[in-house]
């Protein structure tokens, strides 16, 4: 279930970011390189950040806008990082 939730919560902002960037392309008269290289990742970052913040600080219901109502929970790993 955690794999499903994490994939869904990554994919939904990616699709929304792409759709918004394509829609903005028509209004801003941008070329395809600018949309795919700059605008799409920026929109994805802002979309995810805004709804993740709202999910934490306003209401957990905002999680649905990320594709799944709850963030994935990962078990603690038995392995630790080596100390140098």
C-alpha positions as a Python dict, from the first residue, in 0.01 Angstrom:
ca = {
    (1, 'X'): (0, 0, 0),
    (2, 'X'): (285, 242, 68),
    (3, 'X'): (424, 185, -279),
    (4, 'X'): (85, 256, -433),
    (5, 'X'): (38, 571, -222),
    (6, 'X'): (385, 705, -297),
    (7, 'X'): (351, 643, -671),
    (8, 'X'): (8, 801, -681),
    (9, 'X'): (120, 1103, -480),
    (10, 'X'): (408, 1151, -724),
    (11, 'X'): (213, 1090, -1042),
    (12, 'X'): (-85, 1314, -972),
    (13, 'X'): (123, 1632, -923),
    (14, 'X'): (325, 1542, -1234),
    (15, 'X'): (12, 1513, -1447),
    (16, 'X'): (-139, 1830, -1302),
    (17, 'X'): (189, 2015, -1352),
    (18, 'X'): (206, 1907, -1712),
    (19, 'X'): (-157, 2001, -1780),
    (20, 'X'): (-119, 2344, -1619),
    (21, 'X'): (206, 2409, -1804),
    (22, 'X'): (48, 2315, -2136),
    (23, 'X'): (-250, 2538, -2062),
    (24, 'X'): (-21, 2827, -1967),
    (25, 'X'): (177, 2774, -2284),
    (26, 'X'): (-120, 2886, -2489),
    (27, 'X'): (-168, 3200, -2279),
    (28, 'X'): (201, 3291, -2248),
    (29, 'X'): (313, 3207, -2601),
    (30, 'X'): (605, 2987, -2487),
    (31, 'X'): (787, 2732, -2697),
    (32, 'X'): (772, 2361, -2615),
    (33, 'X'): (1127, 2357, -2473),
    (34, 'X'): (1044, 2622, -2213),
    (35, 'X'): (732, 2434, -2110),
    (36, 'X'): (893, 2092, -2076),
    (37, 'X'): (1223, 2212, -1932),
    (38, 'X'): (1124, 2487, -1692),
    (39, 'X'): (756, 2547, -1647),
    (40, 'X'): (640, 2189, -1589),
    (41, 'X'): (881, 2110, -1301),
    (42, 'X'): (810, 2447, -1139),
    (43, 'X'): (433, 2389, -1151),
    (44, 'X'): (478, 2034, -1013),
    (45, 'X'): (690, 2164, -725),
    (46, 'X'): (448, 2445, -639),
    (47, 'X'): (140, 2220, -667),
    (48, 'X'): (288, 1947, -447),
    (49, 'X'): (429, 2194, -196),
    (50, 'X'): (105, 2390, -160),
    (51, 'X'): (-117, 2088, -108),
    (52, 'X'): (133, 1906, 113),
    (53, 'X'): (153, 2218, 333),
    (54, 'X'): (-227, 2243, 339),
    (55, 'X'): (-250, 1873, 426),
    (56, 'X'): (-18, 1916, 724),
    (57, 'X'): (-136, 2252, 857),
    (58, 'X'): (-496, 2300, 745),
    (59, 'X'): (-674, 1967, 698),
    (60, 'X'): (-574, 1613, 601),
    (61, 'X'): (-848, 1626, 337),
    (62, 'X'): (-615, 1819, 107),
    (63, 'X'): (-424, 1495, 56),
    (64, 'X'): (-688, 1386, -195),
    (65, 'X'): (-561, 1655, -431),
    (66, 'X'): (-231, 1468, -432),
    (67, 'X'): (-402, 1145, -531),
    (68, 'X'): (-426, 975, -193),
    (69, 'X'): (-562, 1100, 139),
    (70, 'X'): (-263, 1008, 354),
    (71, 'X'): (110, 1033, 294),
    (72, 'X'): (286, 697, 275),
    (73, 'X'): (440, 572, 599),
    (74, 'X'): (766, 387, 579),
    (75, 'X'): (892, 146, 838),
    (76, 'X'): (1218, 223, 1012),
    (77, 'X'): (1506, 60, 835),
    (78, 'X'): (1720, -188, 1024),
    (79, 'X'): (2023, -52, 850),
    (80, 'X'): (2194, 266, 956),
    (81, 'X'): (2437, 484, 768),
    (82, 'X'): (2803, 409, 831),
    (83, 'X'): (2973, 659, 1055),
    (84, 'X'): (3293, 813, 932),
}
